[in-house]
Tab-separated table of C-alpha atoms in Angstrom:
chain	number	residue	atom	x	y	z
A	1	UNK	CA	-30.192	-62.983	123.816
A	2	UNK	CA	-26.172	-62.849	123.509
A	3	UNK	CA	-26.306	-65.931	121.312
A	4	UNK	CA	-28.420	-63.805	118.806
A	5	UNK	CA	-26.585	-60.388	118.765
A	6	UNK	CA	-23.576	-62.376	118.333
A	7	UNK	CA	-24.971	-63.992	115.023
A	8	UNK	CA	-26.523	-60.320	113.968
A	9	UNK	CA	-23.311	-58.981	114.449
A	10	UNK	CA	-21.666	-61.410	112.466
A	11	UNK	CA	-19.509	-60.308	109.514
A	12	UNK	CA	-20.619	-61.567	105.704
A	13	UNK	CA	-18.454	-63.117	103.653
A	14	UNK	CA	-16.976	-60.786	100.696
A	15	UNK	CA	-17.608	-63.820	98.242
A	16	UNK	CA	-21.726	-63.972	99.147
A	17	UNK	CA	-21.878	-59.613	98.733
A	18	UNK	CA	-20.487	-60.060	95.398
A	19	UNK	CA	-22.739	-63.230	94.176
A	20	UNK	CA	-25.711	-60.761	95.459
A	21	UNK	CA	-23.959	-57.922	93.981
A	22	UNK	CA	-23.897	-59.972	90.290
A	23	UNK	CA	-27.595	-61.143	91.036
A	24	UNK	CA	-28.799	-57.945	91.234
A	25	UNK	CA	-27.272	-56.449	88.105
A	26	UNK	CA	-28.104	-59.803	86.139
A	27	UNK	CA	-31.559	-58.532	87.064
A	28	UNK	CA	-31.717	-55.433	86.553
A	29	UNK	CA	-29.748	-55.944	82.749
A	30	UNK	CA	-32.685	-58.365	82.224
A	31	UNK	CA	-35.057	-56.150	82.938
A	32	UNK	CA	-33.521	-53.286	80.401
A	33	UNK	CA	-32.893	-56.221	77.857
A	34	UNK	CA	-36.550	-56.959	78.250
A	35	UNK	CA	-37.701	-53.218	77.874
A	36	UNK	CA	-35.537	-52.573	75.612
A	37	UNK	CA	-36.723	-55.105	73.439
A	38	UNK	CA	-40.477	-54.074	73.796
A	39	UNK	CA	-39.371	-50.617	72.909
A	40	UNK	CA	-37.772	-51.905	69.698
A	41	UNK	CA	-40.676	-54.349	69.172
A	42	UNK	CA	-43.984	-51.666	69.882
A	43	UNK	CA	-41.307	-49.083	67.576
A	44	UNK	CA	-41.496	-51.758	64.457
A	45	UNK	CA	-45.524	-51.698	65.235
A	46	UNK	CA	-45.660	-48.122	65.144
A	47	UNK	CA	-44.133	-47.505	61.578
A	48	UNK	CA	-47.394	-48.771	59.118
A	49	UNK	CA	-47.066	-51.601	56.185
A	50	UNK	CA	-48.173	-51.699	53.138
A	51	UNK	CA	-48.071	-54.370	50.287
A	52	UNK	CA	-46.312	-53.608	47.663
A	53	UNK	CA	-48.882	-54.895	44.927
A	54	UNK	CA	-51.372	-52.173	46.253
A	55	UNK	CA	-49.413	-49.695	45.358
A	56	UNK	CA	-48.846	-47.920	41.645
A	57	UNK	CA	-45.518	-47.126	41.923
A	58	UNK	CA	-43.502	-45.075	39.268
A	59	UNK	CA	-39.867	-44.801	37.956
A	60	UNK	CA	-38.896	-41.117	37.123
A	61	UNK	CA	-37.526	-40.959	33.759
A	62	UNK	CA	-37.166	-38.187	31.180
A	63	UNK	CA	-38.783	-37.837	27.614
A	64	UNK	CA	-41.836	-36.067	25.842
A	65	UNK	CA	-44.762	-34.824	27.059
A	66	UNK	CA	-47.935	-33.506	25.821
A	67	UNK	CA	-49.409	-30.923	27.700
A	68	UNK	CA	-52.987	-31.538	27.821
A	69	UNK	CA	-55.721	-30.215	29.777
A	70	UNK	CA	-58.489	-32.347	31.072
A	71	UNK	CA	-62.073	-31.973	30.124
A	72	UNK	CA	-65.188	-34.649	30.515
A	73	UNK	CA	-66.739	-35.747	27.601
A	74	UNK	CA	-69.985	-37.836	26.923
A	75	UNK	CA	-69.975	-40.166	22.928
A	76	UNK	CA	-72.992	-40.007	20.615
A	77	UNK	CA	-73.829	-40.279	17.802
A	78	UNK	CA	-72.348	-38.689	14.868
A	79	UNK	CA	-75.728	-37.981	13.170
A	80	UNK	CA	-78.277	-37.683	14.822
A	81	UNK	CA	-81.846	-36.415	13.774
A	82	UNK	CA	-84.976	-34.964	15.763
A	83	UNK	CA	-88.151	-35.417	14.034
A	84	UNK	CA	-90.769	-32.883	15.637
A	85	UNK	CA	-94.819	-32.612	14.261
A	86	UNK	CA	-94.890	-29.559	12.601
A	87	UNK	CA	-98.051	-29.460	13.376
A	88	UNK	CA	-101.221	-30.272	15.926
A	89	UNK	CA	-102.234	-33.452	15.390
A	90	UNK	CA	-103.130	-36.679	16.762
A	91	UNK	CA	-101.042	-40.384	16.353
A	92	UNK	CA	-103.594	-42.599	14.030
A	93	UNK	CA	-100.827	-45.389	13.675
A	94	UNK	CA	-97.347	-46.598	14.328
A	95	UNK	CA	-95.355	-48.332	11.787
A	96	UNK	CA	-92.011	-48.799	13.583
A	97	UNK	CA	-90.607	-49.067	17.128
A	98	UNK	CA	-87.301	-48.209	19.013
A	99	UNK	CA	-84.264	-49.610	17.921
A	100	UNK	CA	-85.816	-50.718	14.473
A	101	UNK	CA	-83.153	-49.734	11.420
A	102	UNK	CA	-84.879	-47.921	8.962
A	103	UNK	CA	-84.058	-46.567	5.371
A	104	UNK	CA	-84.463	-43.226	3.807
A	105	UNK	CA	-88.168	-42.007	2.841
A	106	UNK	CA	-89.909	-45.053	5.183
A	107	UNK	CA	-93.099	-44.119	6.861
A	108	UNK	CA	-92.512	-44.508	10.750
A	109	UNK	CA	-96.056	-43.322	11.636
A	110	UNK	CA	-99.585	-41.786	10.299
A	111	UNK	CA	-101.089	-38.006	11.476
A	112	UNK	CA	-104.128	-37.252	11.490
A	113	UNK	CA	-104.073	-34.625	8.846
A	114	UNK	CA	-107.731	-34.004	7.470
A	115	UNK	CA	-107.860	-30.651	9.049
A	116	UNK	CA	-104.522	-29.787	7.254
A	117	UNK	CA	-105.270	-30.861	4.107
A	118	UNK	CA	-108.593	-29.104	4.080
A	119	UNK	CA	-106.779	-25.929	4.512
A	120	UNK	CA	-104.220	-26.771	1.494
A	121	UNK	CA	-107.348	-27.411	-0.842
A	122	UNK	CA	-108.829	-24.176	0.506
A	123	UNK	CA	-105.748	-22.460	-0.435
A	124	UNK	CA	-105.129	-24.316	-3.830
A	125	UNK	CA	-108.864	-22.716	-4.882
A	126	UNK	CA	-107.651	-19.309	-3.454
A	127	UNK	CA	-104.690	-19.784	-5.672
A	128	UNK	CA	-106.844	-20.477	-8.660
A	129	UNK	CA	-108.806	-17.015	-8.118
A	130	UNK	CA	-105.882	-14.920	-7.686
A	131	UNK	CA	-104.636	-16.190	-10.814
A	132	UNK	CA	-107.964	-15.456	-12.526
A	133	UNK	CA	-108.248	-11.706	-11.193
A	134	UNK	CA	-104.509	-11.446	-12.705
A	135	UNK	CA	-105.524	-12.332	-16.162
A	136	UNK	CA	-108.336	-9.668	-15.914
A	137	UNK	CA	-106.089	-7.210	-14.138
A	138	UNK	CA	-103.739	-7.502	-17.068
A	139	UNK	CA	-106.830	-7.514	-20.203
A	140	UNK	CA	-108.151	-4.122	-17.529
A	141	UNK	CA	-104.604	-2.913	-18.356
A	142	UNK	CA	-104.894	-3.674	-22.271
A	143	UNK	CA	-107.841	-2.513	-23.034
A	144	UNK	CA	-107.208	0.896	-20.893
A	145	UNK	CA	-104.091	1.529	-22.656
A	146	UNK	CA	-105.359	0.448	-26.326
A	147	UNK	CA	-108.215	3.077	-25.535
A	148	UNK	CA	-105.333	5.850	-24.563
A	149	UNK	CA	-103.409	4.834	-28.041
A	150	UNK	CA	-106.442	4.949	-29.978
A	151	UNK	CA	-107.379	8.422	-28.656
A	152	UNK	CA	-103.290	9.320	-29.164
A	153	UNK	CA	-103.704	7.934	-33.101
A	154	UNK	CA	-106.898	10.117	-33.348
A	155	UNK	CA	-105.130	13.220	-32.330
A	156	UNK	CA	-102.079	12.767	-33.771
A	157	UNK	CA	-104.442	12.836	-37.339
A	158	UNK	CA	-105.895	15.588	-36.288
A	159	UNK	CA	-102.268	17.298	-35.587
A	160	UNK	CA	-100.835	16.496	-39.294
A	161	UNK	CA	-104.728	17.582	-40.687
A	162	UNK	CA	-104.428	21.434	-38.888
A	163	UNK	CA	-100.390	21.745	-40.167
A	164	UNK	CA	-101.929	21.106	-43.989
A	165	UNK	CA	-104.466	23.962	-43.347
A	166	UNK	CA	-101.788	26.105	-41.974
A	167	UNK	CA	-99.625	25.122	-44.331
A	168	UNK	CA	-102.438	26.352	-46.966
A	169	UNK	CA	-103.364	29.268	-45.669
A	170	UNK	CA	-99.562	30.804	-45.852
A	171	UNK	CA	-99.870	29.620	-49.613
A	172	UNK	CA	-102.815	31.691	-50.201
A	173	UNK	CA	-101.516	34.784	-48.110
A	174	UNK	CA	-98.398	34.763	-50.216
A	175	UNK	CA	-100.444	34.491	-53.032
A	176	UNK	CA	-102.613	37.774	-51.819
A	177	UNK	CA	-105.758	35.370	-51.441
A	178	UNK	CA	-105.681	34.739	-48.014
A	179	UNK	CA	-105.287	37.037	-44.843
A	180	UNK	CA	-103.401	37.123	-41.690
A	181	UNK	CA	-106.338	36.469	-39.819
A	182	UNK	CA	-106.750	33.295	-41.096
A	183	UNK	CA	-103.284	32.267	-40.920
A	184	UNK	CA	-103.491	33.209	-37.014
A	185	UNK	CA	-106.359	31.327	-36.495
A	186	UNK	CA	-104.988	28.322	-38.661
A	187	UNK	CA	-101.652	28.811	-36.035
A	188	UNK	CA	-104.084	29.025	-32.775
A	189	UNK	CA	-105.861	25.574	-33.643
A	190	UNK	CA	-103.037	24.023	-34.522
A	191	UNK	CA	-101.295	24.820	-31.365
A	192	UNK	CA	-104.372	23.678	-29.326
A	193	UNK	CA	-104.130	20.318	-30.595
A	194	UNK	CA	-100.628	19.732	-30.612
A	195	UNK	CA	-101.340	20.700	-27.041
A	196	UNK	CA	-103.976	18.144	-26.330
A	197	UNK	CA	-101.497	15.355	-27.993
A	198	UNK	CA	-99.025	16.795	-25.968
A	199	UNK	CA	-101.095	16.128	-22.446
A	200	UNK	CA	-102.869	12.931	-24.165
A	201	UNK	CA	-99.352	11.041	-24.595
A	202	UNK	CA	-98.302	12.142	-21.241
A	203	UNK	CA	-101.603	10.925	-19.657
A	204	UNK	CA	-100.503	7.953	-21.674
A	205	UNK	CA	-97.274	7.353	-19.994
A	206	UNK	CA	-98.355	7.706	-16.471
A	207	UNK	CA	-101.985	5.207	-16.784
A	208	UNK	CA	-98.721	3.233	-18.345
A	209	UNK	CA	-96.612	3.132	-15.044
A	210	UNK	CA	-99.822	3.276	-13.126
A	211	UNK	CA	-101.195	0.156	-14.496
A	212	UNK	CA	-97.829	-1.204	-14.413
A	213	UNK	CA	-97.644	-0.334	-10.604
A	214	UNK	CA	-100.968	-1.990	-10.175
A	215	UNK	CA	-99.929	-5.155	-11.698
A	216	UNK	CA	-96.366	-5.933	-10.009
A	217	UNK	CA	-98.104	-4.899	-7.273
A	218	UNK	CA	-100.711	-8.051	-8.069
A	219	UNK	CA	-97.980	-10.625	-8.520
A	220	UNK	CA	-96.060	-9.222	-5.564
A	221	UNK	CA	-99.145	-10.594	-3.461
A	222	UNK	CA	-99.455	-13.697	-5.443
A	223	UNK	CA	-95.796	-14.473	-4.830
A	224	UNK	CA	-96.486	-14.288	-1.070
A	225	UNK	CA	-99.314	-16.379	-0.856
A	226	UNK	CA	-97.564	-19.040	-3.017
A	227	UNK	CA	-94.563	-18.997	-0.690
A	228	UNK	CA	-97.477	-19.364	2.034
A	229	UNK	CA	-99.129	-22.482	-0.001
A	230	UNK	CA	-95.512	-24.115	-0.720
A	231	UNK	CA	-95.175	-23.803	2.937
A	232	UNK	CA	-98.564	-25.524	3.489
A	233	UNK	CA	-97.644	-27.865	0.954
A	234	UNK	CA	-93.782	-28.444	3.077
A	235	UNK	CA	-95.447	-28.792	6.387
A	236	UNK	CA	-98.285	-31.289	5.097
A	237	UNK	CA	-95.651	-33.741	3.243
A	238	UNK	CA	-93.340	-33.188	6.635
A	239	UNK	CA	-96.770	-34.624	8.429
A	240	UNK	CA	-96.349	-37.595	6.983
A	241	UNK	CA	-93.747	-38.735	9.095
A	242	UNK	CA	-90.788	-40.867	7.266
A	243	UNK	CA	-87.110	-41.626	8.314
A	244	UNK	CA	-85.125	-38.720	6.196
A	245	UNK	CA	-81.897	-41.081	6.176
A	246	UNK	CA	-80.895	-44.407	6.527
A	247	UNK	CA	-79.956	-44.952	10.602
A	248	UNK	CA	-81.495	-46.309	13.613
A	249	UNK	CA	-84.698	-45.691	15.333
A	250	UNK	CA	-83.755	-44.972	19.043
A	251	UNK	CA	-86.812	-43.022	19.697
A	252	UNK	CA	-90.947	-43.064	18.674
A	253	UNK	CA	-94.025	-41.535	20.536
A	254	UNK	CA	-95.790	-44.835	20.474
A	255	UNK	CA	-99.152	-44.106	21.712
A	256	UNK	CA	-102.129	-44.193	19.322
A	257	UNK	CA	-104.744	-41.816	19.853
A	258	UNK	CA	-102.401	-39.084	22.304
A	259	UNK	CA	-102.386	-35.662	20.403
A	260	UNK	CA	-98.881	-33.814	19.632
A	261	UNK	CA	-98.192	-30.410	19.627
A	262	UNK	CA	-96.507	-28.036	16.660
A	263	UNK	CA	-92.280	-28.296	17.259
A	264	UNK	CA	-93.309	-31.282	19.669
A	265	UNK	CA	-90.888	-33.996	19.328
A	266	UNK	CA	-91.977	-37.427	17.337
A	267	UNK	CA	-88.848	-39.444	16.770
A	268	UNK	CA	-85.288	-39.719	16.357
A	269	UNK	CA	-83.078	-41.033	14.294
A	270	UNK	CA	-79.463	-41.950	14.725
A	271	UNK	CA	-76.770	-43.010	12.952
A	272	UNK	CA	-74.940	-45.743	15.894
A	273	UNK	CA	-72.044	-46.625	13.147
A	274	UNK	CA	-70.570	-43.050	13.660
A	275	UNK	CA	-69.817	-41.632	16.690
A	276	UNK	CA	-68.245	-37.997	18.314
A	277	UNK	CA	-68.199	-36.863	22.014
A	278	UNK	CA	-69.854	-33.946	23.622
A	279	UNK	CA	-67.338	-32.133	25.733
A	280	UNK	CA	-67.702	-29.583	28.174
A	281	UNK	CA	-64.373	-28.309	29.910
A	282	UNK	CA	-63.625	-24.750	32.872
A	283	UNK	CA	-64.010	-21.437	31.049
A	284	UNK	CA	-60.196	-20.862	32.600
A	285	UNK	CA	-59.256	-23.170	29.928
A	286	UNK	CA	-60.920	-21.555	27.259
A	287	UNK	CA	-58.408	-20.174	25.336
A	288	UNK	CA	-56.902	-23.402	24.941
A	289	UNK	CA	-59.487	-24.822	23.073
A	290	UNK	CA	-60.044	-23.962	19.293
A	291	UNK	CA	-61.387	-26.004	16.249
A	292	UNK	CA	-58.600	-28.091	15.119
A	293	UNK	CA	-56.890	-28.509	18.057
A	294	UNK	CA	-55.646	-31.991	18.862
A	295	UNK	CA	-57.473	-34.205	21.610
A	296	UNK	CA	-57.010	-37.601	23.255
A	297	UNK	CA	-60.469	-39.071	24.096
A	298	UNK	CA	-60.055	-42.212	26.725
A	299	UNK	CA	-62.709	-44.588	27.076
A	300	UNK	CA	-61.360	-47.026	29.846
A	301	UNK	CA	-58.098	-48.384	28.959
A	302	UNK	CA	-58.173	-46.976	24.865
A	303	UNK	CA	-56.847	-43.950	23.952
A	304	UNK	CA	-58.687	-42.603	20.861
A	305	UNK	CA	-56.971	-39.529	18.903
A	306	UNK	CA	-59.313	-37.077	17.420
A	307	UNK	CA	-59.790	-33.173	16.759
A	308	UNK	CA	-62.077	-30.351	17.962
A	309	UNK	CA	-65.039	-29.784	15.547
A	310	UNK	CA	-66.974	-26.838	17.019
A	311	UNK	CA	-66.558	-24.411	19.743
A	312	UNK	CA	-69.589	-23.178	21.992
A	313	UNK	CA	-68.081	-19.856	22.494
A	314	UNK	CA	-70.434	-18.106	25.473
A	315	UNK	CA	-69.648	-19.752	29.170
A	316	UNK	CA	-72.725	-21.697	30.840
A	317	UNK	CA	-72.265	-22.090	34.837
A	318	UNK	CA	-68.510	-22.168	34.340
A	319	UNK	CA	-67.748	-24.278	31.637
A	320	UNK	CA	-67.587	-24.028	27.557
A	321	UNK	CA	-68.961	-26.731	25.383
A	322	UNK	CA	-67.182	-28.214	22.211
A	323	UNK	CA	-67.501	-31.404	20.064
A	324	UNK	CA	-64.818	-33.883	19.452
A	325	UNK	CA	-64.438	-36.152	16.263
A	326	UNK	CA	-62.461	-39.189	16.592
A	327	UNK	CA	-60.252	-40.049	13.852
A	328	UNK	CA	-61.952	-43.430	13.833
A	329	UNK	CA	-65.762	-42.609	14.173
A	330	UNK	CA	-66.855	-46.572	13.534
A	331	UNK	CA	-64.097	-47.861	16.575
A	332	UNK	CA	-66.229	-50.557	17.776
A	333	UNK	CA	-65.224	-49.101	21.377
A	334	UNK	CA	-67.185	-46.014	21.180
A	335	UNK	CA	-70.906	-46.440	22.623
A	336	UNK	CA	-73.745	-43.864	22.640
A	337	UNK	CA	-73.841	-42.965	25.918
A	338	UNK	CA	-70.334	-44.057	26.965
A	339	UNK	CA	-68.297	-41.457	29.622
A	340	UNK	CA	-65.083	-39.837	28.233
A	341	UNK	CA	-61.808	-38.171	29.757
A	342	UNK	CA	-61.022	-35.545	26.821
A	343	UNK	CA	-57.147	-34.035	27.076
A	344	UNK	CA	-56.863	-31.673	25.183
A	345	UNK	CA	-52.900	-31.301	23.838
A	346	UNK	CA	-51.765	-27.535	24.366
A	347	UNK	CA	-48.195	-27.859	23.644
A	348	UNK	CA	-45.398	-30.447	23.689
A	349	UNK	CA	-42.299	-30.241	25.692
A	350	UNK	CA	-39.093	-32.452	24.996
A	351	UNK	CA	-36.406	-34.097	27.327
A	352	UNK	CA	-38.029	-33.341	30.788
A	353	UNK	CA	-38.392	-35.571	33.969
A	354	UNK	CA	-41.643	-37.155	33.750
A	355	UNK	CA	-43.708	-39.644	36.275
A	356	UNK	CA	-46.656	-41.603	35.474
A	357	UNK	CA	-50.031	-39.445	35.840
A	358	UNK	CA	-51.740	-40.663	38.970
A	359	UNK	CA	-55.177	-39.954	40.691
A	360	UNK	CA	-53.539	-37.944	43.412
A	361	UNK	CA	-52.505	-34.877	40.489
A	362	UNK	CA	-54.450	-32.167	40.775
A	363	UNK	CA	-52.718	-29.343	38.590
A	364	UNK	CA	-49.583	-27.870	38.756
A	365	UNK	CA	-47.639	-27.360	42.514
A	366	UNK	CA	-46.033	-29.048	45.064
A	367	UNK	CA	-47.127	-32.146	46.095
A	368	UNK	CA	-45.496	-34.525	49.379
A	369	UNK	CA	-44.982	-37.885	47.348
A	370	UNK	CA	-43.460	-41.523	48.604
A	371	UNK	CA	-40.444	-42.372	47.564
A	372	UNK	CA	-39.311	-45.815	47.531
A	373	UNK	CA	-35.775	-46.576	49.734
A	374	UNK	CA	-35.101	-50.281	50.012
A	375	UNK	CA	-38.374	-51.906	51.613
A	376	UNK	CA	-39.297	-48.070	53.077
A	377	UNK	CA	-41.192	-45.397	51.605
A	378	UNK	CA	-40.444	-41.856	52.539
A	379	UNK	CA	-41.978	-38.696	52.260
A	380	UNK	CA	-40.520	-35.996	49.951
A	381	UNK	CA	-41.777	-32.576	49.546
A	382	UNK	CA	-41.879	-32.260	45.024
A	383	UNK	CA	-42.958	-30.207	42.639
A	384	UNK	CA	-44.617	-30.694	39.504
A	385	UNK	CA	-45.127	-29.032	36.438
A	386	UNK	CA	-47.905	-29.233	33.158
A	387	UNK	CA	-49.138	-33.141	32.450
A	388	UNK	CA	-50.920	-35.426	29.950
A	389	UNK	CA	-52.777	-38.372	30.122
A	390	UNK	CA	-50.283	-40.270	30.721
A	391	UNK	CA	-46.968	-38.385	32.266
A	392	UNK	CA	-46.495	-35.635	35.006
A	393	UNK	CA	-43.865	-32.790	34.223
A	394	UNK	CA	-41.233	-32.585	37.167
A	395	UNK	CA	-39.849	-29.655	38.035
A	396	UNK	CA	-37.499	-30.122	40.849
A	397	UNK	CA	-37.602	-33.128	44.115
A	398	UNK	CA	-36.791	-36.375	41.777
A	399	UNK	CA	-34.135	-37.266	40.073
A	400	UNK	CA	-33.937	-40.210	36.959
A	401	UNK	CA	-33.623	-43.842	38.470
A	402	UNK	CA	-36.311	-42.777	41.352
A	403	UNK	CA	-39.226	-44.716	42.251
A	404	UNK	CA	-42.582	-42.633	43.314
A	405	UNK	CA	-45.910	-43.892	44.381
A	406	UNK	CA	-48.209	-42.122	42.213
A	407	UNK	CA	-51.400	-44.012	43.680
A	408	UNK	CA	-53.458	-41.599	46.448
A	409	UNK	CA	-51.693	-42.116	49.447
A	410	UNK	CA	-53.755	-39.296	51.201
A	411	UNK	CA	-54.546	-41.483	54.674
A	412	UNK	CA	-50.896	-41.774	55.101
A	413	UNK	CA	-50.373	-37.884	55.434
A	414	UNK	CA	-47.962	-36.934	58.038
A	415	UNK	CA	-46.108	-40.693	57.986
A	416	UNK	CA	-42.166	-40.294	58.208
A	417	UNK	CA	-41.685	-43.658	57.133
A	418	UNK	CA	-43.968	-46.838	55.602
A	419	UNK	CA	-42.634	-50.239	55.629
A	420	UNK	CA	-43.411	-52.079	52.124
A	421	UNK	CA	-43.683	-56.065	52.271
């Protein structure tokens, strides 16, 4: 038992505390080396990377923009014709089929039309009689008024036959042979008649209006019932179904035997060398839209120029409708059918910053873009003005020399920094 409390109690060297000492802090620096490092290493996982050739990135620069606002458009064709039955009928045969080219005046199927051109016959013979009751009208007229002038003549002799009487009986009371008597009496008849010729010409003049009346009032009719058979006549030739111009057939009712109603449609023919687009655009853009006004139409990567046509003034479920016609209608890009972005140029504005347009613009605002630093993108809060189809206005954030990402970087909201390989 001494032996050992003497060893217990024994003193250790100074030189063996201080290797321990240095052991222990060589150990405990590894271990903060060693977390340390994992700090700096899971801190490098943390930030996210991205490869640079996924990204769209942009340099801001400054020069002219075209302010354009953004409508949808849809091409076809320029001219483009619905044939409809004008009327009920039934699809004998079929003389041409979709996507045929056909010329101007070719038959591209038969109606039956035996019921419709019974009806034209029946009206041709109807024509016929009213033409005959006019020439009878007009001899009833003649003879009516010849009679009247005739009876006029008669008393108009008998007028100039009384004045010689009265005209002799003054001679003979001048002369003492006659008497007043008969001079009144002479006066009396001769007033009667001139009377009677009197009423007879008027009588004359109104059977003359009368008549007159009667007949305009005959070719009046007539002239409506020949509009009526020309119209017949229109709508049995338009039953005969041809091609009215030379274009392509991209539509036929095909089957033989089915019936088709009046206004039902039959065909259509288009013109597919010429093209326009059908544009629709928000009624809060409407009065920046107006015939004449300049457009960009872009068709995948080409940019086609053209000008508003028409204007569909009244707003339908939010939007207004107008036509576009390319400068080039034949550009073998455009398609029937095809999709369209439509800008449509507002105004111009000179010498301003600018980035390229990218999917992530959405109008006017502020916006939290990338910017590129070295191999890091960083957020920055910007804001941007009008745009075109293919530049951004910027208002304030950027400044000339600075690369952007303009592709949608909207999963990497809220990132304070993104490491680019």
């Amino acid at each position: 038992m001494t032996n050992d409390n003497k060893t217990m109690d024994r003193q250790i060297p100074v030189s063996e505390q201080r290797r321990r000492k240095l052991r222990r802090l060589a150990v405990a620096a590894a271990v903060a080396i060693t977390i340390m490092g994992i700090a700096v290493w899971l801190g490098t996982q943390m930030i996210p990377t991205m490869d640079r050739k996924a990204l769209i990135i942009s340099e801001v620069d400054r020069g002219t923009i075209d302010v354009s606002v953004t409508a949808t458009g849809r091409v076809v064709p320029a001219f483009e014709e619905i044939i409809v039955s004008p009327i009920s009928s039934q699809i004998l045969e079929v003389y041409a089929h979709n996507g045929d080219n056909v010329d101007i005046g070719q038959p591209l199927c038969r109606l039956d039309l035996q019921s419709a051109e019974t009806d034209y016959s029946k009206a041709l013979d109807e024509r016929e009689i009213r033409r005959q009751q006019t020439v009878q009208l007009k001899a009833n007229v003649e003879t009516q008024l010849a009679d009247r002038r005739m009876q006029i003549e008669v008393e108009e002799m008998k007028v100039a036959q009384l004045e010689a009487q009265l005209r002799n009986e003054l001679y003979l009371d001048s002369l003492g042979s006659g008497t007043r008597d008969r001079v009144r009496q002479a006066e009396t008849t001769l007033r009667t008649a001139q009377i009677q010729l009197a009423q007879l010409r008027q009588q004359y003049q109104n059977e003359q209006r009368v008549r007159q009346a009667d007949l305009t009032m005959q070719q009046l009719q007539n002239g409506i019932f020949e509009k009526g058979l020309h119209e017949k006549h229109r709508t049995l030739d338009d039953a005969k179904i041809r091609s009215p111009r030379r274009a392509t057939l991209t539509y036929i009712n095909s089957e033989v035997g089915g019936t088709v109603g009046a206004g039902q449609k039959i065909a259509v023919v288009s013109d597919l060398s010429h093209f326009k687009a059908e544009c629709e655009i928000s009624d809060s853009y409407g009065d920046r839209v107006s015939v004449g006004g300049a457009v960009i139409l872009r068709i995948g990567k080409e940019r086609l120029p053209g000008t508003i046509n028409t204007v569909t003034p009244l707003s339908q479920s939010g939007t207004i409708s107008f036509t576009v016609i390319p400068d080039d209608m034949s550009h073998p890009r455009l398609r029937s059918g095809l999709r369209a972005e439509v800008f449509v140029i507002t105004s111009i504005k000179d010498d301003v910053l600018r980035i390229r347009n990218g999917s992530f613009y959405s109008g006017p605002g502020n916006y939290t873009l990338f910017v590129l630093d070295g191999d890091l993108l960083q957020p920055r809060e910007v804001c941007l003005g009008e745009c075109n189809y293919d530049y951004i206005e910027v208002v304030s954030g950027l400044e000339t020399g600075e690369q952007v990402v303009v592709s949608d970087m909207t999963k990497y909201k809220g990132k304070e920094k993104i490491k680019v390989n």
